Short mmCIF file of C-alpha atoms in Angstrom, two decimals:
data_model
loop_
_atom_site.label_atom_id
_atom_site.label_comp_id
_atom_site.label_asym_id
_atom_site.label_seq_id
_atom_site.Cartn_x
_atom_site.Cartn_y
_atom_site.Cartn_z
CA MET A 110 0.00 0.00 0.00
CA ASN A 111 1.50 3.29 -1.10
CA GLY A 112 0.91 6.92 -0.23
CA LEU A 113 0.10 8.83 2.90
CA ILE A 114 -3.67 8.53 2.53
CA GLY A 115 -3.62 5.04 0.99
CA PRO A 116 -4.68 3.19 4.17
CA PHE A 117 -7.44 5.73 4.84
CA THR A 118 -8.76 5.49 1.26
CA LEU A 119 -8.75 1.70 1.47
CA GLN A 120 -10.74 1.76 4.72
CA LEU A 121 -13.31 4.07 3.10
CA LYS A 122 -13.59 1.82 0.04
CA VAL A 123 -14.07 -1.36 2.09
CA ALA A 124 -16.62 0.38 4.34
CA PHE A 125 -18.52 1.73 1.31
CA ILE A 126 -18.71 -1.66 -0.42
CA THR A 127 -19.70 -3.41 2.81
CA GLY A 128 -22.40 -0.82 3.46
CA ILE A 129 -23.86 -1.25 -0.03
CA LEU A 130 -23.99 -5.04 0.34
CA ILE A 131 -25.50 -5.01 3.84
CA SER A 132 -28.10 -2.37 2.99
CA ALA A 133 -28.96 -3.91 -0.41
CA PRO A 134 -32.31 -5.42 0.73
CA ILE A 135 -33.43 -2.03 2.07
CA TRP A 136 -32.58 0.17 -0.93
CA LEU A 137 -33.72 -2.48 -3.40
CA TYR A 138 -37.07 -2.62 -1.60
CA GLN A 139 -37.31 1.18 -1.71
CA ILE A 140 -36.64 1.20 -5.46
CA TRP A 141 -39.23 -1.54 -5.98
CA SER A 142 -41.80 0.35 -3.88
CA PHE A 143 -41.19 3.47 -5.95
CA ILE A 144 -41.54 1.72 -9.32
CA THR A 145 -44.38 -0.73 -8.56
CA PRO A 146 -47.30 1.76 -8.48
CA ALA A 147 -46.54 2.82 -12.06
CA LEU A 148 -46.57 -0.75 -13.39
CA HIS A 149 -49.54 -2.65 -14.74
CA LYS A 150 -50.29 -6.14 -13.45
CA ARG A 151 -48.58 -7.84 -16.41
CA GLU A 152 -45.54 -5.55 -16.16
CA ARG A 153 -45.33 -6.23 -12.43
CA ARG A 154 -45.30 -10.00 -13.03
CA PHE A 155 -42.62 -9.55 -15.67
CA ALA A 156 -40.49 -7.44 -13.31
CA ILE A 157 -40.79 -10.05 -10.56
CA PHE A 158 -39.81 -12.77 -13.05
CA PHE A 159 -36.82 -10.76 -14.28
CA VAL A 160 -35.49 -10.01 -10.79
CA GLY A 161 -36.14 -13.57 -9.61
CA VAL A 162 -34.13 -15.05 -12.48
CA ALA A 163 -31.45 -12.34 -12.75
CA THR A 164 -30.43 -12.64 -9.10
CA PRO A 165 -29.34 -16.33 -9.21
CA LEU A 166 -27.75 -15.81 -12.64
CA PHE A 167 -25.67 -12.90 -11.35
CA THR A 168 -24.75 -14.95 -8.29
CA LEU A 169 -23.71 -17.86 -10.53
CA GLY A 170 -21.48 -15.63 -12.65
CA ALA A 171 -19.93 -13.98 -9.60
CA THR A 172 -19.32 -17.40 -8.03
CA CYS A 173 -17.61 -18.72 -11.18
CA ALA A 174 -15.35 -15.67 -11.26
CA TYR A 175 -14.56 -16.04 -7.57
CA LEU A 176 -13.72 -19.74 -7.93
CA ILE A 177 -11.15 -19.12 -10.66
CA LEU A 178 -9.43 -16.33 -8.72
CA PRO A 179 -6.85 -18.54 -6.92
CA HIS A 180 -5.98 -20.23 -10.21
CA ALA A 181 -5.80 -16.87 -11.98
CA VAL A 182 -3.59 -15.28 -9.33
CA LYS A 183 -1.26 -18.27 -9.38
CA ILE A 184 -0.83 -18.05 -13.15
CA LEU A 185 -0.33 -14.28 -13.14
CA LEU A 186 2.28 -14.49 -10.40
CA GLY A 187 4.03 -17.18 -12.43
CA PHE A 188 5.12 -14.49 -14.90
CA THR A 189 7.26 -12.86 -12.21
CA PRO A 190 10.99 -13.43 -12.89
CA SER A 191 12.52 -15.95 -10.52
CA ASP A 192 15.05 -13.47 -9.16
CA LEU A 193 12.40 -10.85 -8.33
CA GLY A 194 9.68 -10.60 -5.71
CA ASN A 195 6.12 -9.48 -6.36
CA LEU A 196 4.42 -7.42 -3.67
CA ILE A 197 0.71 -7.15 -4.36
CA ARG A 198 -0.99 -3.98 -3.17
CA PHE A 199 -4.21 -4.83 -1.39
CA ASP A 200 -6.19 -1.96 -2.92
CA GLU A 201 -5.21 -3.05 -6.45
CA TYR A 202 -6.08 -6.66 -5.63
CA LEU A 203 -9.46 -5.59 -4.24
CA ASP A 204 -10.24 -3.59 -7.40
CA PHE A 205 -9.18 -6.55 -9.54
CA VAL A 206 -11.45 -8.97 -7.64
CA LEU A 207 -14.45 -6.64 -7.67
CA ARG A 208 -14.15 -5.86 -11.39
CA LEU A 209 -13.87 -9.54 -12.29
CA ILE A 210 -16.84 -10.57 -10.14
CA LEU A 211 -19.01 -7.70 -11.37
CA LEU A 212 -18.09 -8.25 -15.01
CA PHE A 213 -18.92 -11.95 -15.07
CA GLY A 214 -22.01 -11.45 -12.93
CA ILE A 215 -23.38 -9.04 -15.55
CA ALA A 216 -22.28 -11.33 -18.39
CA PHE A 217 -24.34 -14.20 -16.97
CA VAL A 218 -27.43 -11.95 -16.91
CA LEU A 219 -27.11 -10.92 -20.58
CA PRO A 220 -28.99 -14.00 -21.94
CA LEU A 221 -31.91 -13.00 -19.72
CA PHE A 222 -31.91 -9.57 -21.38
CA LEU A 223 -32.18 -11.30 -24.77
CA LEU A 224 -35.06 -13.42 -23.50
CA SER A 225 -36.75 -10.31 -22.13
CA LEU A 226 -36.59 -8.69 -25.56
CA ASN A 227 -38.34 -11.77 -26.94
CA ILE A 228 -41.02 -11.68 -24.25
CA LEU A 229 -41.66 -8.04 -25.09
CA GLY A 230 -42.03 -9.00 -28.76
CA LEU A 231 -38.99 -7.05 -29.95
CA VAL A 232 -36.84 -10.03 -31.03
CA SER A 233 -37.87 -13.48 -32.27
CA GLY A 234 -36.30 -16.71 -31.09
CA ARG A 235 -35.20 -17.54 -34.62
CA SER A 236 -33.30 -14.25 -34.90
CA LEU A 237 -31.61 -15.00 -31.57
CA LEU A 238 -30.36 -18.43 -32.61
CA LYS A 239 -29.66 -17.73 -36.29
CA PRO A 240 -26.22 -16.12 -35.65
CA TRP A 241 -25.26 -18.78 -33.10
CA ARG A 242 -21.78 -19.25 -34.54
CA LEU A 243 -21.06 -15.54 -34.20
CA ALA A 244 -22.54 -15.56 -30.69
CA VAL A 245 -20.32 -18.45 -29.58
CA PHE A 246 -17.28 -16.75 -31.10
CA LEU A 247 -18.10 -13.49 -29.29
CA ILE A 248 -18.58 -15.36 -26.01
CA PHE A 249 -15.15 -16.97 -26.28
CA LEU A 250 -13.68 -13.64 -27.38
CA PHE A 251 -15.23 -11.95 -24.34
CA THR A 252 -13.89 -14.55 -21.92
CA ALA A 253 -10.46 -14.45 -23.58
CA ALA A 254 -10.33 -10.66 -23.32
CA PHE A 255 -11.55 -10.32 -19.74
CA THR A 256 -10.27 -13.51 -18.15
CA PRO A 257 -7.24 -12.47 -16.11
CA THR A 258 -5.20 -15.50 -17.21
CA PRO A 259 -3.92 -16.40 -20.68
CA ASP A 260 -4.55 -20.15 -20.34
CA PRO A 261 -7.36 -21.66 -22.44
CA ILE A 262 -8.70 -23.79 -19.56
CA THR A 263 -9.96 -20.83 -17.53
CA MET A 264 -11.38 -19.20 -20.65
CA THR A 265 -13.28 -22.37 -21.59
CA VAL A 266 -14.58 -22.93 -18.05
CA LEU A 267 -16.18 -19.48 -18.09
CA ALA A 268 -17.31 -19.61 -21.74
CA ILE A 269 -19.21 -22.91 -21.53
CA PRO A 270 -21.83 -21.70 -18.99
CA LEU A 271 -22.37 -18.55 -21.07
CA CYS A 272 -22.92 -20.66 -24.20
CA ILE A 273 -25.38 -22.89 -22.33
CA LEU A 274 -27.29 -19.84 -21.10
CA TYR A 275 -27.36 -18.36 -24.61
CA PHE A 276 -28.79 -21.51 -26.22
CA THR A 277 -31.24 -21.99 -23.33
CA ALA A 278 -32.52 -18.43 -23.81
CA GLY A 279 -32.87 -19.05 -27.55
CA ILE A 280 -34.80 -22.30 -27.08
CA ILE A 281 -37.14 -20.71 -24.54
CA ALA A 282 -37.67 -17.82 -26.96
CA LEU A 283 -38.65 -20.29 -29.70
CA LEU A 284 -41.17 -21.93 -27.37
CA ILE A 285 -42.60 -18.52 -26.50
CA ASP A 286 -42.88 -17.66 -30.20
CA ARG A 287 -44.69 -20.94 -30.89
CA LYS A 288 -47.12 -20.35 -28.05
CA ARG A 289 -47.66 -16.76 -29.20
CA SER A 290 -48.35 -17.84 -32.80
CA LYS A 291 -50.85 -20.49 -31.65
CA ARG A 292 -52.63 -17.89 -29.55
CA SER A 293 -52.82 -15.45 -32.47
CA VAL A 294 -54.18 -18.20 -34.77
CA ASN A 295 -56.85 -19.13 -32.24
CA GLN A 296 -57.83 -15.50 -31.83
CA SER A 297 -58.09 -14.99 -35.58
CA LEU A 298 -60.21 -18.15 -35.92
CA ASN A 299 -62.52 -16.98 -33.18
CA ALA A 300 -62.81 -13.55 -34.79
CA THR A 301 -63.68 -14.98 -38.21
CA ALA A 302 -65.97 -17.73 -36.96
CA ILE A 303 -69.17 -17.96 -39.03
CA ASP A 304 -72.41 -17.80 -37.10
CA PRO A 305 -74.95 -20.58 -37.73
CA ALA A 306 -77.09 -19.77 -40.74
CA GLU A 307 -80.42 -18.21 -39.89
CA PRO A 308 -83.58 -19.90 -41.28
CA ILE A 309 -84.74 -18.32 -44.50
#
């Protein structure tokens, strides 16, 4: 830790992050209470569904990032020349851990955003899965760019769950499209139904 105010700044940062995490249920409830009155019943159900699914997905991504941290740190420290020591500053290490956890937590929620666009009728399931090769390439490119280690094992371990989530979101979107098309066909049939002929 360097600088005269370095220890003080670190204490403030740790206290701020801890305060946000501990008070999260309170301020999340306040935000929900502020937004809920403006939502219709269907929008409220959708918001509950989104939050209920996004929370475990974010937790899964953050957990995956946290589990690879020891392996990542070991590999990164392996680049240190044998005749030199490597003193890791705690504030830099804390920033590194938080960025990695936040980044992969958000990445695991992205397939849910795609599914939400389909539920809102903005994107079809076919259009989600059609560029699947490009999507898989971008997922591996993302994990290669933001994984802190250059080894392919860590990159693959993080990319596989993202690929599974992407294809799962696409398949669910196709099922939603099929259900939506059946509903529209039934509605059109009911609208164009011919009444029984009246006696002449």
